[in-house]
Amino acid sequence: MSQYGFSTSVSLPFDVAVAGVIEALKAEGFGDLTEIDVKAVMKAKLNVDRRSYRILGACNPQLANRAISAEPDIGLLLPCNVVVREEEDGRVNVGFMDPAVMSKLVDNPEVLAVATDARQRLMRVRDAMVSLSR
């Protein structure tokens, strides 16, 4: 996907993909979720029609607490964002912010440990989405 994330593409209806991501995130301890419906915001604010696009801000309180305790300003890089977006061909792309980016910006062993843990959890969420799509 990019230098700052990883993704998968699934053959699921958009709302089913969003629900699946939310359930998989919860299973990995990311219980506090914020949600931005970009499609609705763009329509309301700019009268622009877009394909479905949702940003999920996923927070694992235990990991966030460890990271903030080690590096108080790390909150600038939290939460772990997940983007669910509908592609032109109807498939749904699920993209994950790679927590490893935090450890590239902050030279702190505890932040590296938290980022590694968060990355492993998010990769399991990605794998769960692939399984759900089968």
PDB file of N, CA and C in Angstrom, residues 8-13 16-17 20 90-92 94 125-134:
ATOM      1  N   THR A   8      -5.639  -4.850   2.541  1.00  0.00           N
ATOM      2  CA  THR A   8      -6.145  -6.007   1.831  1.00  0.00           C
ATOM      3  C   THR A   8      -7.399  -5.574   1.090  1.00  0.00           C
ATOM      4  N   SER A   9      -7.736  -6.314   0.066  1.00  0.00           N
ATOM      5  CA  SER A   9      -8.945  -6.052  -0.704  1.00  0.00           C
ATOM      6  C   SER A   9      -9.885  -7.228  -0.511  1.00  0.00           C
ATOM      7  N   VAL A  10     -11.150  -6.934  -0.252  1.00  0.00           N
ATOM      8  CA  VAL A  10     -12.116  -7.992   0.021  1.00  0.00           C
ATOM      9  C   VAL A  10     -13.336  -7.870  -0.891  1.00  0.00           C
ATOM     10  N   SER A  11     -13.952  -8.991  -1.144  1.00  0.00           N
ATOM     11  CA  SER A  11     -15.183  -9.033  -1.939  1.00  0.00           C
ATOM     12  C   SER A  11     -16.368  -9.148  -0.983  1.00  0.00           C
ATOM     13  N   LEU A  12     -16.691  -8.056  -0.348  1.00  0.00           N
ATOM     14  CA  LEU A  12     -17.793  -8.000   0.603  1.00  0.00           C
ATOM     15  C   LEU A  12     -18.571  -6.713   0.366  1.00  0.00           C
ATOM     16  N   PRO A  13     -19.852  -6.696   0.690  1.00  0.00           N
ATOM     17  CA  PRO A  13     -20.562  -5.419   0.671  1.00  0.00           C
ATOM     18  C   PRO A  13     -19.893  -4.457   1.659  1.00  0.00           C
ATOM     19  N   VAL A  16     -20.887  -4.647   5.345  1.00  0.00           N
ATOM     20  CA  VAL A  16     -20.449  -5.921   5.927  1.00  0.00           C
ATOM     21  C   VAL A  16     -18.950  -5.845   6.238  1.00  0.00           C
ATOM     22  N   ALA A  17     -18.183  -5.238   5.342  1.00  0.00           N
ATOM     23  CA  ALA A  17     -16.739  -5.083   5.571  1.00  0.00           C
ATOM     24  C   ALA A  17     -16.485  -4.200   6.786  1.00  0.00           C
ATOM     25  N   GLY A  20     -17.306  -6.130   9.858  1.00  0.00           N
ATOM     26  CA  GLY A  20     -16.292  -7.158  10.067  1.00  0.00           C
ATOM     27  C   GLY A  20     -15.012  -6.594  10.648  1.00  0.00           C
ATOM     28  N   GLY A  90     -16.058  -2.218  -7.205  1.00  0.00           N
ATOM     29  CA  GLY A  90     -16.985  -2.765  -6.226  1.00  0.00           C
ATOM     30  C   GLY A  90     -16.320  -3.485  -5.071  1.00  0.00           C
ATOM     31  N   ARG A  91     -15.036  -3.827  -5.232  1.00  0.00           N
ATOM     32  CA  ARG A  91     -14.335  -4.452  -4.107  1.00  0.00           C
ATOM     33  C   ARG A  91     -14.136  -3.408  -3.011  1.00  0.00           C
ATOM     34  N   VAL A  92     -13.820  -3.875  -1.832  1.00  0.00           N
ATOM     35  CA  VAL A  92     -13.606  -2.982  -0.701  1.00  0.00           C
ATOM     36  C   VAL A  92     -12.162  -3.127  -0.239  1.00  0.00           C
ATOM     37  N   VAL A  94      -9.397  -2.435   2.623  1.00  0.00           N
ATOM     38  CA  VAL A  94      -9.270  -2.178   4.052  1.00  0.00           C
ATOM     39  C   VAL A  94      -7.796  -1.880   4.304  1.00  0.00           C
ATOM     40  N   VAL A 125      -6.117  -8.574  12.308  1.00  0.00           N
ATOM     41  CA  VAL A 125      -7.396  -8.024  11.837  1.00  0.00           C
ATOM     42  C   VAL A 125      -7.454  -8.106  10.320  1.00  0.00           C
ATOM     43  N   ARG A 126      -6.361  -7.736   9.658  1.00  0.00           N
ATOM     44  CA  ARG A 126      -6.308  -7.845   8.191  1.00  0.00           C
ATOM     45  C   ARG A 126      -6.545  -9.286   7.750  1.00  0.00           C
ATOM     46  N   ASP A 127      -5.890 -10.224   8.419  1.00  0.00           N
ATOM     47  CA  ASP A 127      -6.053 -11.638   8.074  1.00  0.00           C
ATOM     48  C   ASP A 127      -7.491 -12.109   8.311  1.00  0.00           C
ATOM     49  N   ALA A 128      -8.123 -11.604   9.364  1.00  0.00           N
ATOM     50  CA  ALA A 128      -9.519 -11.953   9.645  1.00  0.00           C
ATOM     51  C   ALA A 128     -10.424 -11.447   8.527  1.00  0.00           C
ATOM     52  N   MET A 129     -10.108 -10.302   7.962  1.00  0.00           N
ATOM     53  CA  MET A 129     -10.908  -9.763   6.870  1.00  0.00           C
ATOM     54  C   MET A 129     -10.748 -10.620   5.620  1.00  0.00           C
ATOM     55  N   VAL A 130      -9.551 -11.108   5.372  1.00  0.00           N
ATOM     56  CA  VAL A 130      -9.324 -11.997   4.238  1.00  0.00           C
ATOM     57  C   VAL A 130     -10.145 -13.269   4.428  1.00  0.00           C
ATOM     58  N   SER A 131     -10.127 -13.823   5.623  1.00  0.00           N
ATOM     59  CA  SER A 131     -10.908 -15.037   5.900  1.00  0.00           C
ATOM     60  C   SER A 131     -12.401 -14.796   5.756  1.00  0.00           C
ATOM     61  N   LEU A 132     -12.876 -13.658   6.215  1.00  0.00           N
ATOM     62  CA  LEU A 132     -14.297 -13.316   6.111  1.00  0.00           C
ATOM     63  C   LEU A 132     -14.740 -13.202   4.663  1.00  0.00           C
ATOM     64  N   SER A 133     -13.834 -12.801   3.816  1.00  0.00           N
ATOM     65  CA  SER A 133     -14.134 -12.571   2.402  1.00  0.00           C
ATOM     66  C   SER A 133     -14.222 -13.878   1.602  1.00  0.00           C
ATOM     67  N   ARG A 134     -13.702 -14.958   2.146  1.00  0.00           N
ATOM     68  CA  ARG A 134     -13.675 -16.238   1.417  1.00  0.00           C
ATOM     69  C   ARG A 134     -15.021 -16.872   1.310  1.00  0.00           C
TER      70      ARG A 134
END
